[in-house]
Amino acid sequence: MDGTRTPTKAPVLILLGPPGAGKGTQARTLEAEFGLIQLSTGDMLRAAVKAGTEAGRAAKAKMEAGALVSDEIVTRILADRLAEPDTAKGVILDGFPRTTAQAEALDAILAERGQQIDAAISLEVDDAEMVTRVSGRFTCAGCGEGYHDQYKTPAKPDTCDKCGGTEMTRRADDNADTVKSRLEAYHAQTAPLLTYYDGKNALHRIPAMGAIDDIARELAGVVHSVRG
Ligand code: ADP
């Protein structure tokens, strides 16, 4: 970044990185700290699958195979969510865009609103570690807090530190085989977006193998740098 971008009160941030890089964890921290809205296309698609909508039915098999859902479906879901008024506070896009076609569609949606991307933040991690990270993760069904069998266990087994809930869920696609396919999809289809956003002077790379809090601090620094 060369500082030529105009600071904004309602930033549009993108989190990029392979599955397991910590996009969801960090997006939730930014949401709490800065009042931004986290928009996770993965969460939206999982909700659509659960609700049995047409989009959900079309997405299910792709998600289970660790492949990308069609640009058309995902872009429509994201555009509908972006049209809701709370997004005026600023958003963190977690898991979108994932292809160049999606990035171009996003640019067009934002341009219509007189907005642009303020920062695309790449969480940089080692592939080998990702399979372990993703295969061990689970979530509180009540509040969505994320945990991991090795790296972040709740203080009391099966009880959420945050809300006290006792129902923990694991994603169907968080198994070693599917994670490998998801990593391949990331490298083939999503990694080219680093060049795309670098070309727009919006790319920030953050090493993301360390402690969650250290990475959160780095991210907060980026948000401060783009906020008016
Ligand atoms: P992760 O980043 O850990 O892979 P997500 O929750 O972001 O997890 O995505 C889960 C799955 O949902 C992906 O493997 C893919 O099938 C689908 N998906 C999510 N976002 C997109 C997107 N922008 N484009 C296409 N497919 C998507």
Coordinates of C-alpha atoms and ligand atoms in Angstrom, one line a residue:
M1 CA 0.0 0.0 0.0
D2 CA 1.3 3.4 -0.8
G3 CA -1.2 5.5 1.2
T4 CA -3.0 6.9 -1.9
R5 CA -6.3 5.4 -0.9
T6 CA -8.8 7.6 0.9
P7 CA -9.5 6.5 4.5
T8 CA -13.1 5.4 5.1
K9 CA -15.3 5.0 8.2
A10 CA -16.9 1.8 6.7
P11 CA -14.0 -0.2 5.3
V12 CA -14.4 -3.2 3.0
L13 CA -11.8 -5.8 4.0
I14 CA -11.1 -9.1 2.4
L15 CA -9.5 -12.0 4.3
L16 CA -7.6 -14.4 2.0
G17 CA -5.8 -17.6 3.0
P18 CA -6.2 -21.4 2.6
P19 CA -8.6 -23.4 4.8
G20 CA -7.4 -23.4 8.3
A21 CA -5.5 -20.1 8.0
G22 CA -7.7 -18.6 10.7
K23 CA -9.9 -16.3 8.6
G24 CA -13.0 -17.0 10.6
T25 CA -11.3 -16.6 14.0
Q26 CA -9.7 -13.3 13.0
A27 CA -12.9 -12.0 11.3
R28 CA -14.8 -12.6 14.6
T29 CA -12.1 -10.6 16.5
L30 CA -12.3 -7.7 14.0
E31 CA -16.1 -7.8 14.2
A32 CA -16.0 -7.4 18.0
E33 CA -13.2 -4.8 18.1
F34 CA -14.2 -2.5 15.2
G35 CA -18.0 -3.1 14.9
L36 CA -17.5 -4.5 11.4
I37 CA -19.8 -7.1 9.9
Q38 CA -18.3 -10.6 9.1
L39 CA -19.6 -12.0 5.9
S40 CA -18.7 -15.7 5.5
T41 CA -19.8 -17.3 2.3
G42 CA -19.0 -20.7 3.9
D43 CA -21.4 -20.0 6.8
M44 CA -24.1 -18.7 4.3
L45 CA -23.8 -21.8 2.2
R46 CA -23.9 -24.1 5.2
A47 CA -27.1 -22.3 6.3
A48 CA -28.5 -22.7 2.8
V49 CA -27.7 -26.4 2.8
K50 CA -29.3 -26.8 6.2
A51 CA -32.4 -24.9 5.1
G52 CA -32.6 -27.0 1.9
T53 CA -32.9 -24.0 -0.4
E54 CA -32.3 -24.3 -4.1
A55 CA -28.9 -22.8 -3.7
G56 CA -28.1 -25.1 -0.8
R57 CA -29.1 -28.2 -2.8
A58 CA -26.9 -27.1 -5.7
A59 CA -23.9 -26.4 -3.3
K60 CA -24.0 -29.5 -1.1
A61 CA -22.1 -32.0 -3.2
K62 CA -19.4 -29.5 -4.2
M63 CA -18.8 -28.6 -0.5
E64 CA -18.7 -32.2 0.6
A65 CA -16.0 -32.8 -2.1
G66 CA -14.0 -29.8 -1.1
A67 CA -14.6 -28.1 -4.5
L68 CA -15.8 -24.6 -5.1
V69 CA -19.5 -23.8 -5.5
S70 CA -20.3 -22.0 -8.7
D71 CA -19.5 -18.3 -9.0
E72 CA -23.1 -17.6 -9.9
I73 CA -24.6 -19.1 -6.7
V74 CA -22.0 -17.7 -4.3
T75 CA -22.0 -14.2 -5.9
R76 CA -25.8 -14.0 -5.7
I77 CA -25.8 -15.1 -2.0
L78 CA -23.1 -12.5 -1.2
A79 CA -24.8 -9.7 -3.1
D80 CA -28.1 -10.3 -1.3
R81 CA -26.4 -10.2 2.0
L82 CA -24.4 -7.0 1.1
A83 CA -27.7 -5.3 0.2
E84 CA -28.8 -5.5 3.9
P85 CA -28.5 -2.2 5.8
D86 CA -26.1 -3.3 8.6
T87 CA -23.3 -3.7 6.1
A88 CA -23.0 0.1 5.9
K89 CA -20.9 -0.2 9.1
G90 CA -18.1 -1.8 7.1
V91 CA -17.5 -5.5 6.3
I92 CA -15.0 -8.2 6.5
L93 CA -15.4 -10.7 3.7
D94 CA -14.3 -14.2 4.9
G95 CA -14.1 -16.7 2.1
F96 CA -15.2 -14.4 -0.7
P97 CA -14.0 -13.8 -3.4
R98 CA -12.3 -17.1 -4.1
T99 CA -12.0 -16.8 -7.9
T100 CA -11.1 -14.0 -10.3
A101 CA -14.6 -13.9 -11.6
Q102 CA -15.9 -13.4 -8.0
A103 CA -13.4 -10.6 -7.5
E104 CA -14.5 -8.8 -10.6
A105 CA -18.2 -9.3 -9.6
L106 CA -17.4 -7.8 -6.2
D107 CA -15.7 -4.8 -7.7
A108 CA -18.8 -4.2 -9.8
I109 CA -21.2 -4.5 -6.8
L110 CA -19.1 -2.1 -4.7
A111 CA -18.7 0.4 -7.6
E112 CA -22.5 0.6 -7.7
R113 CA -22.4 1.6 -4.1
G114 CA -19.6 4.1 -4.6
Q115 CA -17.2 1.8 -2.7
Q116 CA -14.1 -0.1 -3.4
I117 CA -11.9 -2.7 -1.6
D118 CA -9.9 -1.0 1.2
A119 CA -7.6 -3.9 2.0
A120 CA -7.1 -7.5 0.9
I121 CA -5.3 -9.2 3.8
S122 CA -3.5 -12.5 3.1
L123 CA -3.0 -14.8 6.1
E124 CA 0.2 -16.6 5.1
V125 CA 0.6 -20.1 6.4
D126 CA 2.3 -23.5 5.6
D127 CA 0.2 -26.0 3.8
A128 CA 1.5 -29.0 5.8
E129 CA 0.2 -27.5 9.0
M130 CA -3.2 -26.8 7.6
V131 CA -4.4 -30.4 7.4
T132 CA -3.7 -30.8 11.2
R133 CA -5.4 -27.5 12.0
V134 CA -8.5 -28.1 10.0
S135 CA -8.9 -31.8 11.0
G136 CA -8.9 -30.9 14.7
R137 CA -11.2 -28.0 14.8
F138 CA -14.7 -27.8 16.3
T139 CA -17.2 -25.0 17.1
C140 CA -19.7 -24.1 19.9
A141 CA -23.1 -24.6 18.4
G142 CA -24.5 -21.9 20.6
C143 CA -22.2 -18.9 19.9
G144 CA -19.9 -20.1 17.1
E145 CA -16.7 -19.8 19.2
G146 CA -14.0 -21.9 17.5
Y147 CA -11.8 -24.6 19.3
H148 CA -9.1 -27.1 18.4
D149 CA -8.3 -30.6 19.8
Q150 CA -4.6 -29.6 20.3
Y151 CA -4.3 -25.8 20.0
K152 CA -7.3 -24.4 21.8
T153 CA -9.3 -26.7 24.1
P154 CA -12.1 -25.3 26.3
A155 CA -11.2 -24.9 30.0
K156 CA -13.9 -27.5 30.9
P157 CA -14.2 -30.3 28.3
D158 CA -17.1 -29.8 25.9
T159 CA -18.2 -26.6 27.5
C160 CA -17.8 -23.3 25.7
D161 CA -15.6 -20.8 27.6
K162 CA -17.6 -18.0 26.1
C163 CA -21.3 -18.8 26.4
G164 CA -21.3 -22.0 28.6
G165 CA -23.0 -24.0 25.8
T166 CA -22.4 -27.7 25.8
E167 CA -23.1 -28.6 22.2
M168 CA -20.0 -28.7 20.0
T169 CA -20.2 -29.3 16.2
R170 CA -17.6 -30.4 13.6
R171 CA -18.0 -29.5 10.0
A172 CA -18.6 -32.4 7.6
D173 CA -15.8 -31.2 5.3
D174 CA -13.2 -30.9 8.0
N175 CA -11.6 -34.3 7.4
A176 CA -8.1 -34.9 6.0
D177 CA -9.2 -36.0 2.5
T178 CA -11.5 -33.0 1.9
V179 CA -9.0 -30.6 3.4
K180 CA -6.5 -31.7 0.7
S181 CA -9.0 -30.9 -2.1
R182 CA -9.8 -27.6 -0.5
L183 CA -6.1 -26.7 -0.3
E184 CA -5.7 -27.6 -4.0
A185 CA -8.7 -25.4 -4.9
Y186 CA -7.2 -22.6 -2.9
H187 CA -3.9 -22.8 -4.8
A188 CA -5.4 -23.2 -8.2
Q189 CA -8.3 -20.8 -8.0
T190 CA -7.9 -18.4 -5.1
A191 CA -4.1 -17.7 -4.8
P192 CA -4.1 -15.8 -8.1
L193 CA -6.2 -13.1 -6.3
L194 CA -3.0 -12.1 -4.4
T195 CA -1.7 -10.8 -7.7
Y196 CA -5.1 -9.3 -8.5
Y197 CA -5.2 -7.2 -5.3
D198 CA -1.5 -6.4 -5.3
G199 CA -2.2 -4.8 -8.7
K200 CA -4.8 -2.6 -7.1
N201 CA -2.4 -1.6 -4.4
A202 CA -4.6 -3.2 -1.7
L203 CA -2.7 -6.3 -0.7
H204 CA -1.3 -6.8 2.9
R205 CA 0.5 -10.0 3.7
I206 CA 0.5 -11.1 7.4
P207 CA 2.5 -14.2 8.6
A208 CA -0.2 -16.3 10.3
M209 CA 1.6 -19.3 11.8
G210 CA 2.0 -17.6 15.2
A211 CA -0.2 -16.9 18.2
I212 CA -3.8 -15.9 17.5
D213 CA -3.5 -12.6 19.5
D214 CA -0.3 -11.6 17.7
I215 CA -2.0 -12.0 14.3
A216 CA -5.0 -10.1 15.6
R217 CA -2.8 -7.2 16.5
E218 CA -1.2 -7.1 13.1
L219 CA -4.7 -7.2 11.5
A220 CA -5.9 -4.4 13.8
G221 CA -3.0 -2.3 12.5
V222 CA -4.2 -2.8 8.9
V223 CA -7.7 -1.8 9.9
H224 CA -6.4 1.4 11.6
S225 CA -4.4 2.2 8.5
V226 CA -7.4 2.2 6.2
R227 CA -10.0 3.7 8.6
G228 CA -10.8 7.4 8.6
Ligands
ADP1 P1 -12.5 -22.8 4.4 O1 -12.0 -21.5 4.1 O2 -12.1 -23.4 5.8 O3 -12.4 -23.8 3.3 P2 -15.4 -22.0 4.2 O4 -16.3 -22.1 5.3 O5 -15.0 -20.6 3.8 O6 -14.1 -22.8 4.7 O7 -15.9 -22.7 2.9 C1 -16.4 -24.0 2.9 C2 -16.8 -24.5 1.5 O8 -17.9 -23.6 1.0 C3 -15.7 -24.4 0.4 O9 -14.9 -25.5 0.4 C4 -16.6 -24.2 -0.8 O10 -17.1 -25.5 -1.2 C5 -17.7 -23.4 -0.4 N1 -17.4 -21.9 -0.6 C6 -17.3 -21.0 0.4 N2 -17.1 -19.8 -0.1 C7 -17.0 -19.9 -1.5 C8 -16.8 -19.1 -2.6 N3 -16.6 -17.8 -2.4 N4 -16.8 -19.6 -3.8 C9 -17.0 -20.9 -4.0 N5 -17.3 -21.8 -3.0 C10 -17.3 -21.3 -1.8

